[in-house]
Amino acid sequence: MENEKKMIGVYDYTVILTYLSTISGAIGIIITMTGIGHPYGGAVFLMLSGILDAFDGTVARTKKNRSDFEKEFGAQIDSLSDLICFGVLPVSIGIAQLRINGAFRDVVRGSGNTAKIWMVVLLLSIAAFYILTALVRLAYFNATASERAEQKATIGKEYFTGLPVTAAALIFPLTLIVHYFTRADLTFFYFWMLLIVGVLFIGNFKIPKPGLKVIIFLSAIGAVEFVINIYILVTNI
């Protein structure tokens, strides 16, 4: 009877960073898809999710007596969180850019510009494709967990297949930074980046799993981008 009164799930420190990353991603989606939102606000939360995600596994492994259920639960919510933060949020940022430059508004009001309507349809198709590839990449990652463990035991090193979805936390904020400082309208370029990155997600190539030093280095780059995007956001509110 005692077990029936408990909530399902895990709620200790091993999953706190994953939960915080999910909350960050959800807030980023909300603020980019509403009237109060802004692409650079979404980018800030995207990078915050990236920083939190970079260290959630390290924190979880500090608990030496984790049960098999806790390990499996942690792996599953990590992928589900990644889909929200690095699959849906980057697309939401792109949609926010379209809202700002008026592409959606003109179509909704019936501008009669067939070319613009088809361009919006194309960009939305790219957005949907990106989310789908992120989903496939994460599902493949989970489905090949035993293969990677065997590989690590055999050769002492683990490899990822395809570009990890967390790379989105560095790629798309950088695109926005270039967009701002060059004063060039890179909205369409942003969507082409979604298409390219989506293809890389499902590409059949190997990438070594980064060690702690590489993770710290990438996190430092993300921190710099984080500060720059906050500066851009604050100066444009």
C-alpha positions as MATLAB code, in Angstrom:
seq = 'MENEKKMIGVYDYTVILTYLSTISGAIGIIITMTGIGHPYGGAVFLMLSGILDAFDGTVARTKKNRSDFEKEFGAQIDSLSDLICFGVLPVSIGIAQLRINGAFRDVVRGSGNTAKIWMVVLLLSIAAFYILTALVRLAYFNATASERAEQKATIGKEYFTGLPVTAAALIFPLTLIVHYFTRADLTFFYFWMLLIVGVLFIGNFKIPKPGLKVIIFLSAIGAVEFVINIYILVTNI';
ca = [
       0.000    0.000    0.000;
       2.939    2.315    0.708;
       4.176    2.074   -2.894;
       0.730    2.958   -4.205;
       0.879    6.315   -2.391;
       4.160    7.365   -3.979;
       4.370    9.290   -7.205;
       5.916    7.496  -10.154;
       9.318    8.613  -11.351;
      12.630    9.578   -9.763;
      13.054   12.830   -7.826;
      16.563   12.846   -6.382;
      19.607   14.934   -7.292;
      20.601   12.567  -10.134;
      17.815   13.893  -12.384;
      17.540   17.493  -11.223;
      19.653   18.911  -14.064;
      17.601   17.015  -16.652;
      14.379   18.348  -15.148;
      15.759   21.897  -15.095;
      16.878   21.523  -18.709;
      13.363   20.431  -19.686;
      11.816   23.397  -17.871;
      14.266   25.734  -19.602;
      13.383   24.283  -23.004;
       9.659   24.530  -22.318;
       9.944   28.174  -21.261;
      11.988   28.898  -24.370;
       9.281   27.396  -26.585;
       6.535   29.353  -24.818;
       8.234   32.738  -25.067;
       9.158   32.281  -28.732;
       5.671   31.197  -29.753;
       3.712   33.942  -27.985;
       3.366   37.677  -28.415;
       5.807   38.376  -25.577;
       8.501   36.204  -27.128;
      11.681   36.917  -29.027;
      14.100   34.630  -30.934;
      17.055   35.704  -28.810;
      15.093   34.929  -25.651;
      14.560   31.424  -26.988;
      18.274   31.160  -27.779;
      19.155   32.025  -24.183;
      16.995   29.181  -22.879;
      18.331   26.851  -25.586;
      21.891   27.432  -24.399;
      20.862   27.163  -20.757;
      19.383   23.744  -21.542;
      22.619   22.824  -23.306;
      24.746   23.756  -20.302;
      22.491   21.808  -17.934;
      22.422   18.790  -20.250;
      26.222   18.776  -20.554;
      26.627   17.842  -16.907;
      23.486   15.875  -16.018;
      25.128   12.527  -16.767;
      28.228   13.425  -14.755;
      26.083   14.365  -11.773;
      23.957   11.217  -12.076;
      27.015    8.948  -12.085;
      28.179   10.315   -8.734;
      25.494    8.190   -7.080;
      27.164    4.804   -6.790;
      24.139    2.786   -5.683;
      21.731    3.722   -8.482;
      19.328    0.895   -9.290;
      18.852   -0.425  -12.825;
      15.473    1.287  -12.865;
      16.996    4.639  -11.911;
      19.630    4.304  -14.646;
      17.060    3.395  -17.303;
      14.683    6.120  -16.147;
      17.484    8.685  -16.303;
      18.440    7.627  -19.831;
      14.841    7.811  -21.075;
      14.002   11.222  -19.620;
      17.292   12.582  -20.916;
      16.280   11.720  -24.483;
      12.736   13.003  -24.007;
      14.119   16.234  -22.594;
      16.535   16.532  -25.521;
      13.648   16.268  -27.985;
      11.963   19.247  -26.332;
      15.069   21.374  -25.842;
      17.114   20.604  -28.955;
      14.403   19.318  -31.282;
      11.370   21.583  -30.805;
      12.933   24.742  -29.326;
      15.309   25.484  -32.263;
      12.309   25.276  -34.600;
      10.317   27.600  -32.332;
      13.146   30.123  -32.565;
      12.985   29.958  -36.365;
       9.204   30.429  -36.327;
       9.668   33.466  -34.067;
      11.975   34.974  -36.682;
       9.321   34.469  -39.352;
       6.763   36.138  -37.107;
       9.025   39.133  -36.582;
       9.823   39.692  -40.256;
       6.135   39.495  -41.156;
       6.162   36.389  -43.368;
       3.412   34.680  -41.385;
       1.398   37.867  -41.012;
       1.298   38.503  -44.744;
       0.143   34.954  -45.474;
      -2.558   35.013  -42.801;
      -3.877   38.350  -44.068;
      -3.997   37.008  -47.601;
      -1.389   39.101  -49.342;
      -1.972   37.193  -52.568;
       1.733   36.524  -52.945;
       1.765   32.876  -53.966;
       5.556   32.737  -53.901;
       5.622   33.872  -50.287;
       2.949   31.340  -49.305;
       4.934   28.494  -50.839;
       8.098   29.756  -49.160;
       6.394   29.577  -45.769;
       5.133   26.071  -46.584;
       8.679   25.058  -47.529;
      10.165   26.497  -44.341;
       7.536   24.803  -42.190;
       8.276   21.518  -43.958;
      11.958   21.957  -43.110;
      10.995   22.653  -39.500;
       8.910   19.466  -39.318;
      11.731   17.492  -40.956;
      14.202   18.785  -38.362;
      12.019   17.681  -35.443;
      11.509   14.266  -37.052;
      15.254   13.733  -37.538;
      15.916   14.732  -33.938;
      13.330   12.164  -32.843;
      14.898    9.450  -35.025;
      18.394   10.287  -33.785;
      17.342   10.051  -30.142;
      15.398    6.817  -30.664;
      18.396    5.293  -32.459;
      20.641    6.376  -29.599;
      18.430    4.581  -27.079;
      18.006    1.483  -29.229;
      21.778    1.026  -29.653;
      22.724    1.497  -25.999;
      23.787   -2.144  -25.589;
      25.903   -1.979  -28.763;
      27.750    1.092  -27.487;
      28.342   -0.564  -24.127;
      29.789   -3.615  -25.875;
      31.915   -1.375  -28.072;
      33.279    0.455  -25.059;
      34.091   -2.819  -23.321;
      35.869   -4.104  -26.435;
      37.882   -1.106  -27.628;
      37.702    1.119  -24.566;
      35.967    3.982  -26.386;
      32.384    4.842  -27.197;
      31.174    6.400  -30.465;
      27.986    8.202  -31.425;
      26.349    7.617  -34.813;
      25.226   10.877  -36.376;
      25.482   14.368  -34.951;
      24.262   14.527  -31.323;
      21.129   16.664  -31.032;
      22.733   18.689  -28.247;
      24.928   20.341  -30.898;
      21.888   22.521  -31.585;
      22.659   24.452  -28.397;
      25.841   25.822  -30.030;
      24.912   25.972  -33.716;
      21.672   27.959  -33.731;
      22.540   30.629  -31.138;
      25.725   31.271  -33.145;
      23.577   31.735  -36.260;
      21.522   34.355  -34.419;
      24.673   36.139  -33.237;
      25.972   36.368  -36.816;
      22.496   37.532  -37.872;
      22.641   40.395  -35.375;
      26.185   41.666  -35.846;
      26.238   41.453  -39.641;
      22.856   43.203  -39.820;
      21.951   40.713  -42.539;
      18.580   38.975  -42.600;
      19.578   35.351  -42.074;
      16.075   34.085  -41.338;
      16.008   31.842  -44.396;
      19.615   30.797  -43.753;
      18.538   29.710  -40.263;
      16.061   27.283  -41.829;
      18.668   25.952  -44.239;
      20.800   25.293  -41.155;
      17.858   23.385  -39.672;
      17.790   21.276  -42.823;
      21.554   20.630  -42.821;
      21.711   19.828  -39.119;
      18.675   17.556  -39.461;
      20.432   15.579  -42.182;
      23.525   15.327  -39.963;
      21.376   13.974  -37.115;
      20.531   10.887  -39.184;
      23.843   10.622  -41.015;
      25.618    7.265  -40.778;
      28.983    8.472  -39.483;
      30.805    7.999  -36.196;
      31.744   10.675  -33.642;
      33.794    9.811  -30.529;
      31.942   10.454  -27.306;
      33.502   13.612  -25.828;
      35.406   13.399  -22.573;
      35.078   15.796  -19.657;
      37.690   18.220  -21.034;
      35.877   18.505  -24.360;
      32.555   18.959  -22.576;
      34.026   21.764  -20.465;
      35.510   23.408  -23.576;
      32.207   23.253  -25.461;
      30.382   24.515  -22.384;
      32.771   27.480  -22.255;
      31.925   28.304  -25.878;
      28.262   27.999  -25.005;
      28.738   30.315  -22.028;
      30.243   32.986  -24.284;
      27.355   32.648  -26.732;
      24.983   32.750  -23.760;
      26.365   36.099  -22.566;
      26.301   37.589  -26.075;
      22.688   36.534  -26.643;
      21.653   38.001  -23.283;
      23.351   41.258  -24.278;
      21.509   41.295  -27.602;
      18.206   40.472  -25.898;
      18.576   43.153  -23.212;
      19.624   45.876  -25.660;
      16.689   45.136  -27.943;
      13.856   44.897  -25.437;
];
